[in-house]
Short mmCIF file of C-alpha atoms in Angstrom, two decimals:
data_model
loop_
_atom_site.label_atom_id
_atom_site.label_comp_id
_atom_site.label_asym_id
_atom_site.label_seq_id
_atom_site.Cartn_x
_atom_site.Cartn_y
_atom_site.Cartn_z
CA MET K 26 79.43 -36.19 -39.93
CA GLN K 27 76.70 -35.66 -42.54
CA ASP K 28 73.07 -35.21 -41.47
CA PRO K 29 72.04 -38.78 -40.45
CA TYR K 30 68.61 -38.34 -42.05
CA LYS K 31 70.26 -37.56 -45.40
CA THR K 32 72.68 -40.46 -44.95
CA LEU K 33 69.78 -42.89 -44.57
CA GLY K 34 67.70 -41.10 -47.20
CA VAL K 35 64.70 -40.53 -44.95
CA ALA K 36 62.67 -37.47 -43.98
CA LYS K 37 63.06 -35.93 -40.54
CA ASN K 38 59.50 -36.94 -39.68
CA ALA K 39 60.06 -40.59 -40.68
CA THR K 40 58.78 -43.25 -38.31
CA GLN K 41 61.15 -45.62 -36.52
CA ASP K 42 59.95 -48.42 -38.79
CA GLU K 43 60.74 -46.33 -41.87
CA ILE K 44 64.21 -45.62 -40.54
CA LYS K 45 64.78 -49.31 -39.86
CA LYS K 46 63.51 -50.25 -43.32
CA ALA K 47 65.83 -47.71 -44.98
CA TYR K 48 68.80 -49.02 -43.05
CA ARG K 49 68.00 -52.64 -43.88
CA LYS K 50 67.95 -51.79 -47.59
CA LEU K 51 71.25 -49.91 -47.46
CA ALA K 52 72.94 -52.50 -45.24
CA ARG K 53 72.07 -55.24 -47.73
CA GLU K 54 73.48 -53.19 -50.63
CA LEU K 55 76.59 -51.84 -48.92
CA HIS K 56 77.74 -54.62 -46.60
CA PRO K 57 81.50 -55.33 -47.03
CA ASP K 58 80.88 -59.03 -47.57
CA VAL K 59 78.65 -58.14 -50.51
CA ASN K 60 81.26 -55.73 -51.90
CA PRO K 61 84.62 -57.29 -51.01
CA GLY K 62 87.60 -55.00 -51.48
CA ASP K 63 85.57 -51.88 -52.30
CA THR K 64 86.86 -49.37 -49.76
CA LYS K 65 84.53 -46.56 -50.88
CA ILE K 66 81.43 -48.66 -50.37
CA GLU K 67 82.84 -49.94 -47.06
CA GLU K 68 83.29 -46.36 -45.87
CA ARG K 69 79.73 -45.50 -46.89
CA PHE K 70 78.50 -48.61 -45.06
CA LYS K 71 80.19 -47.37 -41.89
CA LYS K 72 78.54 -43.96 -42.22
CA VAL K 73 75.14 -45.53 -42.81
CA SER K 74 75.62 -47.73 -39.73
CA ALA K 75 76.66 -44.68 -37.70
CA ALA K 76 73.55 -42.82 -38.83
CA TYR K 77 71.31 -45.75 -37.91
CA HIS K 78 72.97 -46.05 -34.52
CA LEU K 79 71.91 -42.46 -33.87
CA LEU K 80 68.40 -42.55 -35.32
CA GLY K 81 67.49 -46.19 -34.79
CA ASP K 82 67.28 -45.63 -31.06
CA ALA K 83 64.21 -43.51 -30.33
CA GLU K 84 65.68 -41.90 -27.21
CA ARG K 85 68.96 -41.01 -28.91
CA ARG K 86 67.07 -39.68 -31.92
CA LYS K 87 64.95 -37.50 -29.63
CA LYS K 88 68.09 -35.96 -28.13
CA TYR K 89 69.53 -35.32 -31.58
CA ASP K 90 66.33 -33.66 -32.82
CA ALA K 91 66.28 -31.49 -29.69
CA GLY K 92 69.87 -30.39 -30.29
CA GLU K 93 71.15 -32.05 -27.11
CA ILE K 94 73.62 -34.17 -29.09
CA ASP K 95 75.11 -33.65 -32.53
CA ALA K 96 75.43 -35.98 -35.51
CA ASP K 97 78.48 -37.63 -33.94
CA GLY K 98 76.48 -38.53 -30.83
CA ARG K 99 78.33 -36.11 -28.55
CA GLU K 100 76.68 -33.67 -26.21
CA THR K 101 76.52 -30.16 -27.61
CA GLY K 102 78.13 -27.20 -25.86
CA PRO K 103 81.51 -25.47 -25.68
CA PHE K 104 84.70 -27.21 -24.60
CA GLY K 105 87.33 -25.40 -22.53
CA ARG K 106 90.62 -24.46 -24.12
CA GLY K 107 92.64 -27.04 -22.28
CA GLY K 108 89.94 -29.13 -20.68
CA GLY K 109 89.58 -31.82 -23.27
CA ALA K 110 89.35 -32.85 -26.85
CA ARG K 111 86.60 -32.10 -29.30
CA TYR K 112 85.56 -34.11 -32.33
CA SER K 113 86.63 -32.93 -35.76
CA GLY K 114 83.99 -34.42 -37.98
CA GLN K 115 84.71 -38.08 -38.75
CA ALA K 116 82.08 -40.70 -38.14
CA GLY K 117 82.33 -41.91 -34.59
CA GLY K 118 80.27 -43.08 -31.68
CA ASP K 119 79.80 -45.71 -29.09
CA PRO K 120 80.47 -47.83 -31.17
CA PHE K 121 77.96 -46.84 -33.87
CA GLY K 122 76.22 -49.98 -34.89
CA PHE K 123 78.90 -52.62 -35.15
CA SER K 124 78.30 -53.88 -31.64
CA GLY K 125 74.98 -52.18 -30.93
CA ALA K 126 72.01 -54.51 -30.45
CA ASN K 127 69.88 -52.75 -33.05
CA ALA K 128 72.37 -53.23 -35.85
CA GLU K 129 73.10 -56.84 -34.89
CA ASP K 130 69.41 -57.67 -34.91
CA ILE K 131 69.12 -56.29 -38.43
CA PHE K 132 72.19 -58.19 -39.60
CA ASP K 133 70.55 -61.35 -38.24
CA GLU K 134 67.38 -60.57 -40.18
CA ILE K 135 69.23 -59.85 -43.43
CA PHE K 136 72.04 -62.37 -43.40
CA GLY K 137 71.22 -64.87 -40.67
CA LYS K 138 73.06 -65.44 -37.39
CA ALA K 139 75.53 -67.83 -38.98
CA GLY K 140 76.71 -65.11 -41.32
CA ARG K 141 77.39 -62.62 -38.58
CA GLY K 142 79.18 -65.26 -36.61
CA GLY K 143 81.74 -65.86 -39.34
CA SER K 144 80.55 -68.93 -41.25
CA GLY K 145 79.12 -67.19 -44.29
CA PHE K 146 76.12 -64.95 -44.71
CA GLY K 147 72.94 -67.00 -45.08
CA GLY K 148 71.47 -64.61 -47.62
CA PHE K 149 74.41 -65.24 -49.97
CA GLY K 150 74.78 -68.98 -49.82
CA GLY K 151 77.67 -69.11 -47.35
CA ARG K 152 80.21 -68.91 -50.18
CA ARG K 153 82.91 -67.45 -47.93
CA GLN K 154 83.59 -66.59 -44.33
CA ALA K 155 82.58 -63.20 -43.03
CA GLU K 156 85.44 -60.77 -43.48
CA LYS K 157 86.81 -59.05 -40.42
CA VAL K 158 86.40 -55.31 -40.77
CA LYS K 159 88.55 -52.91 -38.78
CA GLY K 160 86.61 -50.10 -37.18
CA PRO K 161 87.19 -46.58 -38.51
CA ASN K 162 89.40 -44.08 -36.77
CA ILE K 163 87.84 -41.19 -34.87
CA SER K 164 89.47 -37.77 -35.02
CA TYR K 165 89.64 -35.29 -32.18
CA GLU K 166 91.23 -31.88 -31.70
CA LEU K 167 93.06 -30.80 -28.55
CA SER K 168 94.20 -27.26 -27.69
CA LEU K 169 97.46 -26.58 -25.86
CA ASP K 170 99.40 -23.60 -24.61
CA LEU K 171 102.92 -23.24 -26.02
CA ALA K 172 104.48 -24.10 -22.66
CA GLU K 173 102.48 -27.34 -22.51
CA ALA K 174 103.64 -28.29 -26.00
CA ILE K 175 107.30 -27.43 -25.30
CA ILE K 176 107.61 -28.98 -21.86
CA GLY K 177 105.07 -31.79 -22.31
CA THR K 178 102.02 -32.46 -20.18
CA THR K 179 99.12 -34.83 -19.58
CA LYS K 180 95.57 -34.06 -20.70
CA ARG K 181 92.32 -35.88 -19.93
CA ILE K 182 90.01 -36.34 -22.89
CA ASN K 183 86.54 -37.81 -23.22
CA LEU K 184 86.18 -40.23 -26.13
CA ALA K 185 83.07 -40.69 -28.22
CA SER K 186 82.44 -43.97 -26.44
CA GLY K 187 82.16 -42.10 -23.17
CA LYS K 188 85.50 -43.41 -21.97
CA SER K 189 87.83 -40.90 -20.31
CA LEU K 190 91.58 -41.23 -20.84
CA GLU K 191 94.76 -39.52 -19.70
CA VAL K 192 96.80 -38.65 -22.80
CA ARG K 193 100.51 -37.88 -22.52
CA ILE K 194 101.57 -34.94 -24.66
CA PRO K 195 105.26 -35.47 -25.51
CA ALA K 196 107.69 -32.63 -24.84
CA GLY K 197 108.36 -30.66 -28.01
CA SER K 198 104.96 -31.35 -29.60
CA GLU K 199 104.11 -29.08 -32.52
CA ASP K 200 101.02 -27.35 -33.82
CA GLY K 201 99.18 -29.64 -36.24
CA GLN K 202 100.86 -32.81 -34.92
CA THR K 203 98.61 -35.87 -34.59
CA LEU K 204 98.83 -38.36 -31.74
CA ARG K 205 97.45 -41.88 -32.25
CA LEU K 206 95.72 -43.87 -29.51
CA LYS K 207 95.60 -47.39 -30.87
CA GLY K 208 92.34 -49.26 -30.44
CA GLN K 209 90.44 -46.28 -29.04
CA GLY K 210 88.41 -45.59 -32.17
CA MET K 211 85.21 -47.12 -33.49
CA ALA K 212 84.58 -50.83 -32.87
CA GLY K 213 85.30 -53.33 -35.63
CA MET K 214 82.93 -55.88 -37.13
CA ASN K 215 83.00 -59.67 -37.22
CA GLY K 216 85.86 -59.70 -34.72
CA GLY K 217 87.83 -56.99 -36.50
CA GLU K 218 90.04 -54.79 -34.38
CA ALA K 219 88.90 -51.36 -33.27
CA GLY K 220 90.06 -48.27 -35.07
CA ASP K 221 92.29 -45.66 -33.49
CA ALA K 222 91.69 -42.28 -31.91
CA LEU K 223 93.62 -39.59 -33.78
CA ILE K 224 94.24 -36.46 -31.72
CA LYS K 225 95.30 -33.38 -33.66
CA LEU K 226 97.11 -30.80 -31.54
CA HIS K 227 96.47 -27.07 -31.83
CA VAL K 228 99.07 -24.90 -30.07
CA HIS K 229 97.92 -21.39 -29.19
CA PRO K 230 100.24 -18.48 -30.08
CA ASP K 231 102.18 -17.18 -27.09
CA LYS K 232 102.50 -13.52 -26.09
CA THR K 233 106.17 -13.84 -25.17
CA PHE K 234 107.68 -16.60 -27.28
CA ARG K 235 107.57 -17.58 -30.92
CA ARG K 236 108.77 -20.95 -32.14
CA GLU K 237 110.98 -21.53 -35.16
CA GLY K 238 111.78 -25.21 -35.57
CA ASN K 239 113.20 -26.36 -32.24
CA ASP K 240 114.30 -22.86 -31.22
CA LEU K 241 112.37 -20.24 -29.30
CA HIS K 242 112.64 -16.49 -29.83
CA CYS K 243 111.61 -13.59 -27.60
CA ASP K 244 112.04 -9.81 -27.55
CA LEU K 245 113.47 -8.11 -24.47
CA ALA K 246 113.60 -4.38 -23.71
CA ILE K 247 116.69 -3.04 -21.91
CA SER K 248 117.37 0.37 -20.45
CA LEU K 249 119.89 2.87 -21.79
CA ALA K 250 122.15 2.21 -18.83
CA GLU K 251 122.00 -1.57 -19.35
CA ALA K 252 122.74 -1.14 -23.05
CA VAL K 253 125.80 1.02 -22.37
CA LEU K 254 127.19 -0.66 -19.27
CA GLY K 255 126.06 -4.27 -19.64
CA GLY K 256 125.65 -6.51 -16.62
CA SER K 257 123.34 -9.32 -15.51
CA ILE K 258 119.66 -9.19 -16.47
CA GLU K 259 116.67 -11.42 -15.85
CA VAL K 260 115.26 -13.17 -18.93
CA PRO K 261 112.01 -15.16 -19.27
CA THR K 262 112.22 -18.75 -20.55
CA ILE K 263 109.53 -21.36 -21.09
CA ASN K 264 110.69 -22.97 -17.80
CA GLY K 265 110.84 -19.74 -15.79
CA LYS K 266 113.15 -16.74 -15.41
CA VAL K 267 116.94 -17.07 -15.58
CA SER K 268 119.87 -14.67 -15.30
CA MET K 269 121.78 -13.80 -18.45
CA LYS K 270 125.00 -11.83 -18.92
CA LEU K 271 124.43 -8.72 -21.01
CA PRO K 272 127.52 -7.43 -22.84
CA ALA K 273 128.35 -3.74 -22.64
CA ASN K 274 127.45 -1.54 -25.62
CA ALA K 275 124.48 -3.75 -26.61
CA ASN K 276 122.40 -2.28 -29.42
CA SER K 277 118.79 -2.83 -30.42
CA GLY K 278 118.75 -5.89 -32.64
CA THR K 279 121.52 -7.66 -30.73
CA LYS K 280 120.67 -11.37 -30.48
CA LEU K 281 121.81 -13.42 -27.50
CA ARG K 282 121.54 -17.18 -27.16
CA LEU K 283 120.50 -19.31 -24.21
CA ARG K 284 121.58 -22.87 -24.93
CA GLY K 285 119.14 -25.69 -24.30
CA LYS K 286 116.16 -23.47 -23.50
CA GLY K 287 114.17 -24.29 -26.66
CA ALA K 288 111.89 -27.16 -27.60
CA ALA K 289 112.72 -30.81 -26.98
CA TYR K 290 113.51 -33.09 -29.90
CA ALA K 291 115.19 -36.46 -30.57
CA ARG K 292 112.58 -38.11 -28.30
CA GLY K 293 113.22 -35.55 -25.60
CA ASP K 294 116.97 -36.20 -25.35
CA LYS K 295 117.92 -32.83 -26.83
CA ARG K 296 116.55 -29.29 -26.76
CA GLY K 297 116.88 -26.36 -29.09
CA ASP K 298 118.07 -22.92 -28.01
CA GLN K 299 116.35 -19.69 -27.06
CA TYR K 300 117.30 -16.44 -28.79
CA VAL K 301 116.77 -13.14 -27.02
CA HIS K 302 116.40 -10.09 -29.29
CA LEU K 303 117.32 -6.85 -27.50
CA THR K 304 115.59 -3.51 -27.89
CA VAL K 305 116.98 -0.39 -26.19
CA LYS K 306 114.16 1.52 -24.54
CA LEU K 307 114.58 5.18 -23.58
CA PRO K 308 112.78 6.72 -20.58
CA GLU K 309 109.13 7.45 -21.32
CA ASN K 310 109.28 10.89 -19.69
CA ARG K 311 111.48 13.72 -20.96
CA ASP K 312 114.68 14.09 -18.93
CA ASP K 313 116.38 17.45 -19.45
CA GLU K 314 119.57 16.30 -17.76
CA LEU K 315 119.86 13.33 -20.13
CA ILE K 316 119.15 15.56 -23.13
CA ASP K 317 121.85 18.07 -22.12
CA PHE K 318 124.34 15.27 -21.55
CA VAL K 319 123.63 13.58 -24.90
CA ARG K 320 123.85 16.90 -26.75
CA GLU K 321 127.22 17.69 -25.20
CA TRP K 322 128.48 14.15 -25.65
CA SER K 323 127.38 13.88 -29.30
CA GLU K 324 129.18 17.09 -30.19
CA LYS K 325 132.45 15.64 -28.87
CA HIS K 326 131.90 12.08 -30.13
CA PRO K 327 130.03 12.13 -33.45
CA TYR K 328 129.43 8.76 -35.16
CA LYS K 329 127.39 7.36 -38.05
CA ALA K 330 124.33 5.34 -37.03
CA ARG K 331 123.26 4.55 -40.63
#
């Protein structure tokens, strides 16, 4: 949100009366009933109302000036990675002027109580009924681990209104996906419905897995003996470790598939696969016995590796 002082066009040392006067002037010019159908002016009106909601209350303004809350009315300070949502910059609040007493008092002064109640604004001759205005949406951002996005989880978030909600993260959610909580945004005006809360998901990169579409990929080191002889090995999956059959004579670059161990899709009814990419890892320490054996073996069994 823009600096509320700039939005109202007042100096930071303006008095409360000056702030109220500036808002009255802008509210008269920008009110949706004065500019029917003009979405740009309506959006500016909402921002002006949000700014007045913050600065029109002396106590809230004091907290903003002291840096205790930001321009969106939220408390300042870091949020934990998975502990909740943070705002992403759209106008928001609780509910920023449309149902706050300060704004309603000013609407009464400008337009008359009858206008705000829906029978036509007194200042404009009552030519038409007050238009219902839907409240704006409020955007949030929520961080997830890859496992939480793949398997699905529930997160508690704190909304701008102060309300705390449990939000279900569907299995298979993707980075950049937006969840919509209907009616949890900014309050409407003149009986208009509330906006929505839009929660954009950010999925942290994982050290073990990488996602490609609905499939997961991971790299797995195997020993020389496992590569030559094959057998059963333990493989990590997003749901925990599982046993997988390793074919004999497995080279680096061999790709094995675990069916149904990827991300959920089709509303959770199906899952992608997991692909395991093998890398043969030799012993870290020099082994003279192994060197002598390989030298003798390679002389008897030469082959082209490239």
